[in-house]
Amino acid sequence: RDRFMRDVHCIGASIFDAHQQITAAIAISLPLSRATGNRPDLASLVKQVAASASRSLQILGYVRPAATREDRP
């Protein structure tokens, strides 16, 4: 908390592909004053959305593409 901007709260969750590899993420950011007292509910909603996206990718059989030479530093 307070790493980059004061009084801003972020909540995120990973999205997994069909091989259970992290392929994406979802996050929300909001003023700390709005997160106070709501954090458990907000975290639950973010996790639900990430789980739903993960299920969709698994149903579709999506697998994250392998990194290419151009993708590497």
mmCIF file with all atom_site columns, N, CA and C in Angstrom:
data_model
loop_
_atom_site.group_PDB
_atom_site.id
_atom_site.type_symbol
_atom_site.label_atom_id
_atom_site.label_alt_id
_atom_site.label_comp_id
_atom_site.label_asym_id
_atom_site.label_entity_id
_atom_site.label_seq_id
_atom_site.pdbx_PDB_ins_code
_atom_site.Cartn_x
_atom_site.Cartn_y
_atom_site.Cartn_z
_atom_site.occupancy
_atom_site.B_iso_or_equiv
_atom_site.pdbx_formal_charge
_atom_site.auth_seq_id
_atom_site.auth_comp_id
_atom_site.auth_asym_id
_atom_site.auth_atom_id
_atom_site.pdbx_PDB_model_num
ATOM 1   N N  . ARG A 1 1  ? 0.841   -1.176  0.000   1.00 0.00 ? 1  ARG A N  1
ATOM 2   C CA . ARG A 1 1  ? 0.000   0.000   0.000   1.00 0.00 ? 1  ARG A CA 1
ATOM 3   C C  . ARG A 1 1  ? 0.885   1.238   0.000   1.00 0.00 ? 1  ARG A C  1
ATOM 4   N N  . ASP A 1 2  ? 0.417   2.310   -0.609  1.00 0.00 ? 2  ASP A N  1
ATOM 5   C CA . ASP A 1 2  ? 1.112   3.600   -0.663  1.00 0.00 ? 2  ASP A CA 1
ATOM 6   C C  . ASP A 1 2  ? 2.468   3.507   -1.367  1.00 0.00 ? 2  ASP A C  1
ATOM 7   N N  . ARG A 1 3  ? 2.632   2.553   -2.247  1.00 0.00 ? 3  ARG A N  1
ATOM 8   C CA . ARG A 1 3  ? 3.903   2.429   -2.943  1.00 0.00 ? 3  ARG A CA 1
ATOM 9   C C  . ARG A 1 3  ? 4.082   3.489   -4.009  1.00 0.00 ? 3  ARG A C  1
ATOM 10  N N  . PHE A 1 4  ? 3.044   3.702   -4.807  1.00 0.00 ? 4  PHE A N  1
ATOM 11  C CA . PHE A 1 4  ? 3.159   4.626   -5.917  1.00 0.00 ? 4  PHE A CA 1
ATOM 12  C C  . PHE A 1 4  ? 2.341   5.894   -5.714  1.00 0.00 ? 4  PHE A C  1
ATOM 13  N N  . MET A 1 5  ? 1.168   5.748   -5.160  1.00 0.00 ? 5  MET A N  1
ATOM 14  C CA . MET A 1 5  ? 0.303   6.908   -4.923  1.00 0.00 ? 5  MET A CA 1
ATOM 15  C C  . MET A 1 5  ? -0.303  6.774   -3.536  1.00 0.00 ? 5  MET A C  1
ATOM 16  N N  . ARG A 1 6  ? -0.252  7.819   -2.800  1.00 0.00 ? 6  ARG A N  1
ATOM 17  C CA . ARG A 1 6  ? -0.854  7.801   -1.472  1.00 0.00 ? 6  ARG A CA 1
ATOM 18  C C  . ARG A 1 6  ? -2.377  7.804   -1.590  1.00 0.00 ? 6  ARG A C  1
ATOM 19  N N  . ASP A 1 7  ? -3.000  7.145   -0.638  1.00 0.00 ? 7  ASP A N  1
ATOM 20  C CA . ASP A 1 7  ? -4.460  7.109   -0.530  1.00 0.00 ? 7  ASP A CA 1
ATOM 21  C C  . ASP A 1 7  ? -5.152  6.446   -1.721  1.00 0.00 ? 7  ASP A C  1
ATOM 22  N N  . VAL A 1 8  ? -4.439  5.572   -2.428  1.00 0.00 ? 8  VAL A N  1
ATOM 23  C CA . VAL A 1 8  ? -5.036  4.784   -3.505  1.00 0.00 ? 8  VAL A CA 1
ATOM 24  C C  . VAL A 1 8  ? -4.856  3.313   -3.146  1.00 0.00 ? 8  VAL A C  1
ATOM 25  N N  . HIS A 1 9  ? -5.910  2.557   -3.288  1.00 0.00 ? 9  HIS A N  1
ATOM 26  C CA . HIS A 1 9  ? -5.878  1.139   -2.947  1.00 0.00 ? 9  HIS A CA 1
ATOM 27  C C  . HIS A 1 9  ? -6.137  0.324   -4.213  1.00 0.00 ? 9  HIS A C  1
ATOM 28  N N  . CYS A 1 10 ? -5.366  -0.730  -4.410  1.00 0.00 ? 10 CYS A N  1
ATOM 29  C CA . CYS A 1 10 ? -5.532  -1.610  -5.571  1.00 0.00 ? 10 CYS A CA 1
ATOM 30  C C  . CYS A 1 10 ? -5.778  -3.037  -5.098  1.00 0.00 ? 10 CYS A C  1
ATOM 31  N N  . ILE A 1 11 ? -6.648  -3.720  -5.811  1.00 0.00 ? 11 ILE A N  1
ATOM 32  C CA . ILE A 1 11 ? -6.941  -5.116  -5.529  1.00 0.00 ? 11 ILE A CA 1
ATOM 33  C C  . ILE A 1 11 ? -6.862  -5.847  -6.863  1.00 0.00 ? 11 ILE A C  1
ATOM 34  N N  . GLY A 1 12 ? -6.106  -6.945  -6.922  1.00 0.00 ? 12 GLY A N  1
ATOM 35  C CA . GLY A 1 12 ? -5.959  -7.676  -8.169  1.00 0.00 ? 12 GLY A CA 1
ATOM 36  C C  . GLY A 1 12 ? -6.019  -9.178  -7.967  1.00 0.00 ? 12 GLY A C  1
ATOM 37  N N  . ALA A 1 13 ? -6.233  -9.885  -9.063  1.00 0.00 ? 13 ALA A N  1
ATOM 38  C CA . ALA A 1 13 ? -6.276  -11.348 -9.036  1.00 0.00 ? 13 ALA A CA 1
ATOM 39  C C  . ALA A 1 13 ? -5.782  -11.888 -10.370 1.00 0.00 ? 13 ALA A C  1
ATOM 40  N N  . SER A 1 14 ? -5.178  -13.050 -10.326 1.00 0.00 ? 14 SER A N  1
ATOM 41  C CA . SER A 1 14 ? -4.644  -13.699 -11.523 1.00 0.00 ? 14 SER A CA 1
ATOM 42  C C  . SER A 1 14 ? -5.738  -14.420 -12.294 1.00 0.00 ? 14 SER A C  1
ATOM 43  N N  . ILE A 1 15 ? -5.534  -14.504 -13.613 1.00 0.00 ? 15 ILE A N  1
ATOM 44  C CA . ILE A 1 15 ? -6.403  -15.272 -14.499 1.00 0.00 ? 15 ILE A CA 1
ATOM 45  C C  . ILE A 1 15 ? -5.549  -16.396 -15.081 1.00 0.00 ? 15 ILE A C  1
ATOM 46  N N  . PHE A 1 16 ? -6.062  -17.625 -15.008 1.00 0.00 ? 16 PHE A N  1
ATOM 47  C CA . PHE A 1 16 ? -5.295  -18.802 -15.404 1.00 0.00 ? 16 PHE A CA 1
ATOM 48  C C  . PHE A 1 16 ? -5.821  -19.399 -16.701 1.00 0.00 ? 16 PHE A C  1
ATOM 49  N N  . ASP A 1 17 ? -4.892  -19.945 -17.498 1.00 0.00 ? 17 ASP A N  1
ATOM 50  C CA . ASP A 1 17 ? -5.283  -20.602 -18.741 1.00 0.00 ? 17 ASP A CA 1
ATOM 51  C C  . ASP A 1 17 ? -5.646  -22.065 -18.478 1.00 0.00 ? 17 ASP A C  1
ATOM 52  N N  . ALA A 1 18 ? -5.832  -22.831 -19.550 1.00 0.00 ? 18 ALA A N  1
ATOM 53  C CA . ALA A 1 18 ? -6.250  -24.226 -19.424 1.00 0.00 ? 18 ALA A CA 1
ATOM 54  C C  . ALA A 1 18 ? -5.198  -25.112 -18.767 1.00 0.00 ? 18 ALA A C  1
ATOM 55  N N  . HIS A 1 19 ? -3.937  -24.661 -18.740 1.00 0.00 ? 19 HIS A N  1
ATOM 56  C CA . HIS A 1 19 ? -2.875  -25.422 -18.072 1.00 0.00 ? 19 HIS A CA 1
ATOM 57  C C  . HIS A 1 19 ? -2.553  -24.867 -16.695 1.00 0.00 ? 19 HIS A C  1
ATOM 58  N N  . GLN A 1 20 ? -3.464  -24.031 -16.177 1.00 0.00 ? 20 GLN A N  1
ATOM 59  C CA . GLN A 1 20 ? -3.297  -23.427 -14.848 1.00 0.00 ? 20 GLN A CA 1
ATOM 60  C C  . GLN A 1 20 ? -2.060  -22.538 -14.754 1.00 0.00 ? 20 GLN A C  1
ATOM 61  N N  . GLN A 1 21 ? -1.677  -21.929 -15.881 1.00 0.00 ? 21 GLN A N  1
ATOM 62  C CA . GLN A 1 21 ? -0.583  -20.964 -15.908 1.00 0.00 ? 21 GLN A CA 1
ATOM 63  C C  . GLN A 1 21 ? -1.199  -19.562 -15.894 1.00 0.00 ? 21 GLN A C  1
ATOM 64  N N  . ILE A 1 22 ? -0.584  -18.650 -15.178 1.00 0.00 ? 22 ILE A N  1
ATOM 65  C CA . ILE A 1 22 ? -1.093  -17.273 -15.168 1.00 0.00 ? 22 ILE A CA 1
ATOM 66  C C  . ILE A 1 22 ? -0.913  -16.701 -16.563 1.00 0.00 ? 22 ILE A C  1
ATOM 67  N N  . THR A 1 23 ? -2.020  -16.220 -17.108 1.00 0.00 ? 23 THR A N  1
ATOM 68  C CA . THR A 1 23 ? -1.981  -15.677 -18.458 1.00 0.00 ? 23 THR A CA 1
ATOM 69  C C  . THR A 1 23 ? -2.431  -14.219 -18.513 1.00 0.00 ? 23 THR A C  1
ATOM 70  N N  . ALA A 1 24 ? -3.092  -13.765 -17.459 1.00 0.00 ? 24 ALA A N  1
ATOM 71  C CA . ALA A 1 24 ? -3.580  -12.388 -17.405 1.00 0.00 ? 24 ALA A CA 1
ATOM 72  C C  . ALA A 1 24 ? -3.898  -12.050 -15.953 1.00 0.00 ? 24 ALA A C  1
ATOM 73  N N  . ALA A 1 25 ? -4.340  -10.834 -15.756 1.00 0.00 ? 25 ALA A N  1
ATOM 74  C CA . ALA A 1 25 ? -4.749  -10.402 -14.415 1.00 0.00 ? 25 ALA A CA 1
ATOM 75  C C  . ALA A 1 25 ? -5.834  -9.350  -14.555 1.00 0.00 ? 25 ALA A C  1
ATOM 76  N N  . ILE A 1 26 ? -6.578  -9.189  -13.491 1.00 0.00 ? 26 ILE A N  1
ATOM 77  C CA . ILE A 1 26 ? -7.588  -8.138  -13.427 1.00 0.00 ? 26 ILE A CA 1
ATOM 78  C C  . ILE A 1 26 ? -7.365  -7.382  -12.122 1.00 0.00 ? 26 ILE A C  1
ATOM 79  N N  . ALA A 1 27 ? -7.570  -6.075  -12.164 1.00 0.00 ? 27 ALA A N  1
ATOM 80  C CA . ALA A 1 27 ? -7.360  -5.267  -10.961 1.00 0.00 ? 27 ALA A CA 1
ATOM 81  C C  . ALA A 1 27 ? -8.295  -4.064  -10.969 1.00 0.00 ? 27 ALA A C  1
ATOM 82  N N  . ILE A 1 28 ? -8.563  -3.585  -9.774  1.00 0.00 ? 28 ILE A N  1
ATOM 83  C CA . ILE A 1 28 ? -9.298  -2.329  -9.618  1.00 0.00 ? 28 ILE A CA 1
ATOM 84  C C  . ILE A 1 28 ? -8.463  -1.409  -8.732  1.00 0.00 ? 28 ILE A C  1
ATOM 85  N N  . SER A 1 29 ? -8.623  -0.132  -8.942  1.00 0.00 ? 29 SER A N  1
ATOM 86  C CA . SER A 1 29 ? -7.971  0.889   -8.113  1.00 0.00 ? 29 SER A CA 1
ATOM 87  C C  . SER A 1 29 ? -9.039  1.877   -7.681  1.00 0.00 ? 29 SER A C  1
ATOM 88  N N  . LEU A 1 30 ? -8.954  2.307   -6.441  1.00 0.00 ? 30 LEU A N  1
ATOM 89  C CA . LEU A 1 30 ? -9.929  3.259   -5.937  1.00 0.00 ? 30 LEU A CA 1
ATOM 90  C C  . LEU A 1 30 ? -9.333  4.025   -4.770  1.00 0.00 ? 30 LEU A C  1
ATOM 91  N N  . PRO A 1 31 ? -9.917  5.168   -4.450  1.00 0.00 ? 31 PRO A N  1
ATOM 92  C CA . PRO A 1 31 ? -9.424  5.927   -3.305  1.00 0.00 ? 31 PRO A CA 1
ATOM 93  C C  . PRO A 1 31 ? -9.526  5.091   -2.029  1.00 0.00 ? 31 PRO A C  1
ATOM 94  N N  . LEU A 1 32 ? -8.538  5.208   -1.188  1.00 0.00 ? 32 LEU A N  1
ATOM 95  C CA . LEU A 1 32 ? -8.515  4.446   0.059   1.00 0.00 ? 32 LEU A CA 1
ATOM 96  C C  . LEU A 1 32 ? -9.782  4.695   0.881   1.00 0.00 ? 32 LEU A C  1
ATOM 97  N N  . SER A 1 33 ? -10.304 5.909   0.835   1.00 0.00 ? 33 SER A N  1
ATOM 98  C CA . SER A 1 33 ? -11.511 6.229   1.601   1.00 0.00 ? 33 SER A CA 1
ATOM 99  C C  . SER A 1 33 ? -12.703 5.389   1.162   1.00 0.00 ? 33 SER A C  1
ATOM 100 N N  . ARG A 1 34 ? -12.754 4.975   -0.110  1.00 0.00 ? 34 ARG A N  1
ATOM 101 C CA . ARG A 1 34 ? -13.851 4.139   -0.589  1.00 0.00 ? 34 ARG A CA 1
ATOM 102 C C  . ARG A 1 34 ? -13.584 2.663   -0.344  1.00 0.00 ? 34 ARG A C  1
ATOM 103 N N  . ALA A 1 35 ? -12.319 2.295   -0.189  1.00 0.00 ? 35 ALA A N  1
ATOM 104 C CA . ALA A 1 35 ? -11.965 0.894   0.042   1.00 0.00 ? 35 ALA A CA 1
ATOM 105 C C  . ALA A 1 35 ? -12.129 0.519   1.508   1.00 0.00 ? 35 ALA A C  1
ATOM 106 N N  . THR A 1 36 ? -11.964 1.471   2.391   1.00 0.00 ? 36 THR A N  1
ATOM 107 C CA . THR A 1 36 ? -12.040 1.188   3.828   1.00 0.00 ? 36 THR A CA 1
ATOM 108 C C  . THR A 1 36 ? -13.408 0.617   4.178   1.00 0.00 ? 36 THR A C  1
ATOM 109 N N  . GLY A 1 37 ? -13.394 -0.543  4.799   1.00 0.00 ? 37 GLY A N  1
ATOM 110 C CA . GLY A 1 37 ? -14.639 -1.192  5.182   1.00 0.00 ? 37 GLY A CA 1
ATOM 111 C C  . GLY A 1 37 ? -15.246 -2.041  4.086   1.00 0.00 ? 37 GLY A C  1
ATOM 112 N N  . ASN A 1 38 ? -14.856 -1.807  2.835   1.00 0.00 ? 38 ASN A N  1
ATOM 113 C CA . ASN A 1 38 ? -15.395 -2.565  1.702   1.00 0.00 ? 38 ASN A CA 1
ATOM 114 C C  . ASN A 1 38 ? -14.388 -3.545  1.120   1.00 0.00 ? 38 ASN A C  1
ATOM 115 N N  . ARG A 1 39 ? -13.178 -3.533  1.636   1.00 0.00 ? 39 ARG A N  1
ATOM 116 C CA . ARG A 1 39 ? -12.104 -4.322  1.024   1.00 0.00 ? 39 ARG A CA 1
ATOM 117 C C  . ARG A 1 39 ? -12.436 -5.808  0.899   1.00 0.00 ? 39 ARG A C  1
ATOM 118 N N  . PRO A 1 40 ? -12.969 -6.466  1.927   1.00 0.00 ? 40 PRO A N  1
ATOM 119 C CA . PRO A 1 40 ? -13.293 -7.897  1.761   1.00 0.00 ? 40 PRO A CA 1
ATOM 120 C C  . PRO A 1 40 ? -14.313 -8.142  0.642   1.00 0.00 ? 40 PRO A C  1
ATOM 121 N N  . ASP A 1 41 ? -15.331 -7.296  0.550   1.00 0.00 ? 41 ASP A N  1
ATOM 122 C CA . ASP A 1 41 ? -16.335 -7.448  -0.508  1.00 0.00 ? 41 ASP A CA 1
ATOM 123 C C  . ASP A 1 41 ? -15.728 -7.197  -1.880  1.00 0.00 ? 41 ASP A C  1
ATOM 124 N N  . LEU A 1 42 ? -14.911 -6.150  -1.986  1.00 0.00 ? 42 LEU A N  1
ATOM 125 C CA . LEU A 1 42 ? -14.283 -5.836  -3.261  1.00 0.00 ? 42 LEU A CA 1
ATOM 126 C C  . LEU A 1 42 ? -13.316 -6.933  -3.683  1.00 0.00 ? 42 LEU A C  1
ATOM 127 N N  . ALA A 1 43 ? -12.536 -7.435  -2.747  1.00 0.00 ? 43 ALA A N  1
ATOM 128 C CA . ALA A 1 43 ? -11.596 -8.513  -3.050  1.00 0.00 ? 43 ALA A CA 1
ATOM 129 C C  . ALA A 1 43 ? -12.351 -9.751  -3.523  1.00 0.00 ? 43 ALA A C  1
ATOM 130 N N  . SER A 1 44 ? -13.451 -10.052 -2.884  1.00 0.00 ? 44 SER A N  1
ATOM 131 C CA . SER A 1 44 ? -14.267 -11.199 -3.283  1.00 0.00 ? 44 SER A CA 1
ATOM 132 C C  . SER A 1 44 ? -14.793 -11.040 -4.703  1.00 0.00 ? 44 SER A C  1
ATOM 133 N N  . LEU A 1 45 ? -15.261 -9.851  -5.037  1.00 0.00 ? 45 LEU A N  1
ATOM 134 C CA . LEU A 1 45 ? -15.773 -9.603  -6.388  1.00 0.00 ? 45 LEU A CA 1
ATOM 135 C C  . LEU A 1 45 ? -14.670 -9.718  -7.437  1.00 0.00 ? 45 LEU A C  1
ATOM 136 N N  . VAL A 1 46 ? -13.498 -9.161  -7.141  1.00 0.00 ? 46 VAL A N  1
ATOM 137 C CA . VAL A 1 46 ? -12.375 -9.248  -8.089  1.00 0.00 ? 46 VAL A CA 1
ATOM 138 C C  . VAL A 1 46 ? -11.991 -10.713 -8.294  1.00 0.00 ? 46 VAL A C  1
ATOM 139 N N  . LYS A 1 47 ? -11.945 -11.486 -7.210  1.00 0.00 ? 47 LYS A N  1
ATOM 140 C CA . LYS A 1 47 ? -11.611 -12.913 -7.324  1.00 0.00 ? 47 LYS A CA 1
ATOM 141 C C  . LYS A 1 47 ? -12.674 -13.674 -8.117  1.00 0.00 ? 47 LYS A C  1
ATOM 142 N N  . GLN A 1 48 ? -13.943 -13.320 -7.931  1.00 0.00 ? 48 GLN A N  1
ATOM 143 C CA . GLN A 1 48 ? -15.023 -13.973 -8.675  1.00 0.00 ? 48 GLN A CA 1
ATOM 144 C C  . GLN A 1 48 ? -14.899 -13.713 -10.171 1.00 0.00 ? 48 GLN A C  1
ATOM 145 N N  . VAL A 1 49 ? -14.587 -12.472 -10.529 1.00 0.00 ? 49 VAL A N  1
ATOM 146 C CA . VAL A 1 49 ? -14.434 -12.127 -11.946 1.00 0.00 ? 49 VAL A CA 1
ATOM 147 C C  . VAL A 1 49 ? -13.233 -12.866 -12.538 1.00 0.00 ? 49 VAL A C  1
ATOM 148 N N  . ALA A 1 50 ? -12.122 -12.914 -11.803 1.00 0.00 ? 50 ALA A N  1
ATOM 149 C CA . ALA A 1 50 ? -10.935 -13.626 -12.282 1.00 0.00 ? 50 ALA A CA 1
ATOM 150 C C  . ALA A 1 50 ? -11.229 -15.115 -12.438 1.00 0.00 ? 50 ALA A C  1
ATOM 151 N N  . ALA A 1 51 ? -11.945 -15.698 -11.492 1.00 0.00 ? 51 ALA A N  1
ATOM 152 C CA . ALA A 1 51 ? -12.292 -17.118 -11.575 1.00 0.00 ? 51 ALA A CA 1
ATOM 153 C C  . ALA A 1 51 ? -13.198 -17.390 -12.770 1.00 0.00 ? 51 ALA A C  1
ATOM 154 N N  . SER A 1 52 ? -14.134 -16.492 -13.025 1.00 0.00 ? 52 SER A N  1
ATOM 155 C CA . SER A 1 52 ? -15.027 -16.648 -14.177 1.00 0.00 ? 52 SER A CA 1
ATOM 156 C C  . SER A 1 52 ? -14.238 -16.569 -15.482 1.00 0.00 ? 52 SER A C  1
ATOM 157 N N  . ALA A 1 53 ? -13.317 -15.627 -15.572 1.00 0.00 ? 53 ALA A N  1
ATOM 158 C CA . ALA A 1 53 ? -12.483 -15.514 -16.769 1.00 0.00 ? 53 ALA A CA 1
ATOM 159 C C  . ALA A 1 53 ? -11.612 -16.757 -16.931 1.00 0.00 ? 53 ALA A C  1
ATOM 160 N N  . SER A 1 54 ? -11.069 -17.266 -15.835 1.00 0.00 ? 54 SER A N  1
ATOM 161 C CA . SER A 1 54 ? -10.260 -18.484 -15.880 1.00 0.00 ? 54 SER A CA 1
ATOM 162 C C  . SER A 1 54 ? -11.083 -19.666 -16.380 1.00 0.00 ? 54 SER A C  1
ATOM 163 N N  . ARG A 1 55 ? -12.306 -19.798 -15.872 1.00 0.00 ? 55 ARG A N  1
ATOM 164 C CA . ARG A 1 55 ? -13.181 -20.891 -16.318 1.00 0.00 ? 55 ARG A CA 1
ATOM 165 C C  . ARG A 1 55 ? -13.456 -20.785 -17.816 1.00 0.00 ? 55 ARG A C  1
ATOM 166 N N  . SER A 1 56 ? -13.691 -19.572 -18.282 1.00 0.00 ? 56 SER A N  1
ATOM 167 C CA . SER A 1 56 ? -13.940 -19.375 -19.723 1.00 0.00 ? 56 SER A CA 1
ATOM 168 C C  . SER A 1 56 ? -12.739 -19.806 -20.550 1.00 0.00 ? 56 SER A C  1
ATOM 169 N N  . LEU A 1 57 ? -11.542 -19.423 -20.111 1.00 0.00 ? 57 LEU A N  1
ATOM 170 C CA . LEU A 1 57 ? -10.336 -19.821 -20.845 1.00 0.00 ? 57 LEU A CA 1
ATOM 171 C C  . LEU A 1 57 ? -10.154 -21.331 -20.810 1.00 0.00 ? 57 LEU A C  1
ATOM 172 N N  . GLN A 1 58 ? -10.480 -21.956 -19.695 1.00 0.00 ? 58 GLN A N  1
ATOM 173 C CA . GLN A 1 58 ? -10.355 -23.406 -19.588 1.00 0.00 ? 58 GLN A CA 1
ATOM 174 C C  . GLN A 1 58 ? -11.372 -24.113 -20.482 1.00 0.00 ? 58 GLN A C  1
ATOM 175 N N  . ILE A 1 59 ? -12.594 -23.615 -20.534 1.00 0.00 ? 59 ILE A N  1
ATOM 176 C CA . ILE A 1 59 ? -13.623 -24.186 -21.405 1.00 0.00 ? 59 ILE A CA 1
ATOM 177 C C  . ILE A 1 59 ? -13.195 -24.082 -22.862 1.00 0.00 ? 59 ILE A C  1
ATOM 178 N N  . LEU A 1 60 ? -12.612 -22.935 -23.224 1.00 0.00 ? 60 LEU A N  1
ATOM 179 C CA . LEU A 1 60 ? -12.155 -22.723 -24.596 1.00 0.00 ? 60 LEU A CA 1
ATOM 180 C C  . LEU A 1 60 ? -10.860 -23.472 -24.901 1.00 0.00 ? 60 LEU A C  1
ATOM 181 N N  . GLY A 1 61 ? -10.202 -23.985 -23.870 1.00 0.00 ? 61 GLY A N  1
ATOM 182 C CA . GLY A 1 61 ? -8.936  -24.677 -24.062 1.00 0.00 ? 61 GLY A CA 1
ATOM 183 C C  . GLY A 1 61 ? -7.780  -23.750 -24.355 1.00 0.00 ? 61 GLY A C  1
ATOM 184 N N  . TYR A 1 62 ? -7.923  -22.467 -23.960 1.00 0.00 ? 62 TYR A N  1
ATOM 185 C CA . TYR A 1 62 ? -6.871  -21.491 -24.245 1.00 0.00 ? 62 TYR A CA 1
ATOM 186 C C  . TYR A 1 62 ? -5.623  -21.796 -23.427 1.00 0.00 ? 62 TYR A C  1
ATOM 187 N N  . VAL A 1 63 ? -4.478  -21.765 -24.115 1.00 0.00 ? 63 VAL A N  1
ATOM 188 C CA . VAL A 1 63 ? -3.181  -21.917 -23.470 1.00 0.00 ? 63 VAL A CA 1
ATOM 189 C C  . VAL A 1 63 ? -2.333  -20.732 -23.904 1.00 0.00 ? 63 VAL A C  1
ATOM 190 N N  . ARG A 1 64 ? -1.695  -20.105 -22.941 1.00 0.00 ? 64 ARG A N  1
ATOM 191 C CA . ARG A 1 64 ? -0.849  -18.948 -23.220 1.00 0.00 ? 64 ARG A CA 1
ATOM 192 C C  . ARG A 1 64 ? 0.228   -19.341 -24.231 1.00 0.00 ? 64 ARG A C  1
ATOM 193 N N  . PRO A 1 65 ? 0.433   -18.511 -25.260 1.00 0.00 ? 65 PRO A N  1
ATOM 194 C CA . PRO A 1 65 ? 1.474   -18.820 -26.239 1.00 0.00 ? 65 PRO A CA 1
ATOM 195 C C  . PRO A 1 65 ? 2.860   -18.803 -25.579 1.00 0.00 ? 65 PRO A C  1
ATOM 196 N N  . ALA A 1 66 ? 3.729   -19.638 -26.083 1.00 0.00 ? 66 ALA A N  1
ATOM 197 C CA . ALA A 1 66 ? 5.117   -19.647 -25.589 1.00 0.00 ? 66 ALA A CA 1
ATOM 198 C C  . ALA A 1 66 ? 5.791   -18.345 -25.979 1.00 0.00 ? 66 ALA A C  1
ATOM 199 N N  . ALA A 1 67 ? 6.701   -17.907 -25.138 1.00 0.00 ? 67 ALA A N  1
ATOM 200 C CA . ALA A 1 67 ? 7.443   -16.685 -25.443 1.00 0.00 ? 67 ALA A CA 1
ATOM 201 C C  . ALA A 1 67 ? 8.340   -16.918 -26.660 1.00 0.00 ? 67 ALA A C  1
ATOM 202 N N  . THR A 1 68 ? 8.415   -15.903 -27.497 1.00 0.00 ? 68 THR A N  1
ATOM 203 C CA . THR A 1 68 ? 9.316   -15.971 -28.642 1.00 0.00 ? 68 THR A CA 1
ATOM 204 C C  . THR A 1 68 ? 10.591  -15.229 -28.327 1.00 0.00 ? 68 THR A C  1
ATOM 205 N N  . ARG A 1 69 ? 11.558  -15.366 -29.154 1.00 0.00 ? 69 ARG A N  1
ATOM 206 C CA . ARG A 1 69 ? 12.838  -14.680 -28.951 1.00 0.00 ? 69 ARG A CA 1
ATOM 207 C C  . ARG A 1 69 ? 12.644  -13.171 -28.871 1.00 0.00 ? 69 ARG A C  1
ATOM 208 N N  . GLU A 1 70 ? 11.697  -12.641 -29.653 1.00 0.00 ? 70 GLU A N  1
ATOM 209 C CA . GLU A 1 70 ? 11.441  -11.192 -29.664 1.00 0.00 ? 70 GLU A CA 1
ATOM 210 C C  . GLU A 1 70 ? 10.835  -10.717 -28.343 1.00 0.00 ? 70 GLU A C  1
ATOM 211 N N  . ASP A 1 71 ? 10.153  -11.630 -27.621 1.00 0.00 ? 71 ASP A N  1
ATOM 212 C CA . ASP A 1 71 ? 9.515   -11.280 -26.346 1.00 0.00 ? 71 ASP A CA 1
ATOM 213 C C  . ASP A 1 71 ? 10.511  -11.175 -25.208 1.00 0.00 ? 71 ASP A C  1
ATOM 214 N N  . ARG A 1 72 ? 11.667  -11.762 -25.371 1.00 0.00 ? 72 ARG A N  1
ATOM 215 C CA . ARG A 1 72 ? 12.659  -11.805 -24.292 1.00 0.00 ? 72 ARG A CA 1
ATOM 216 C C  . ARG A 1 72 ? 13.584  -10.603 -24.381 1.00 0.00 ? 72 ARG A C  1
ATOM 217 N N  . PRO A 1 73 ? 14.044  -10.127 -23.214 1.00 0.00 ? 73 PRO A N  1
ATOM 218 C CA . PRO A 1 73 ? 14.984  -8.971  -23.237 1.00 0.00 ? 73 PRO A CA 1
ATOM 219 C C  . PRO A 1 73 ? 16.336  -9.340  -23.778 1.00 0.00 ? 73 PRO A C  1
#
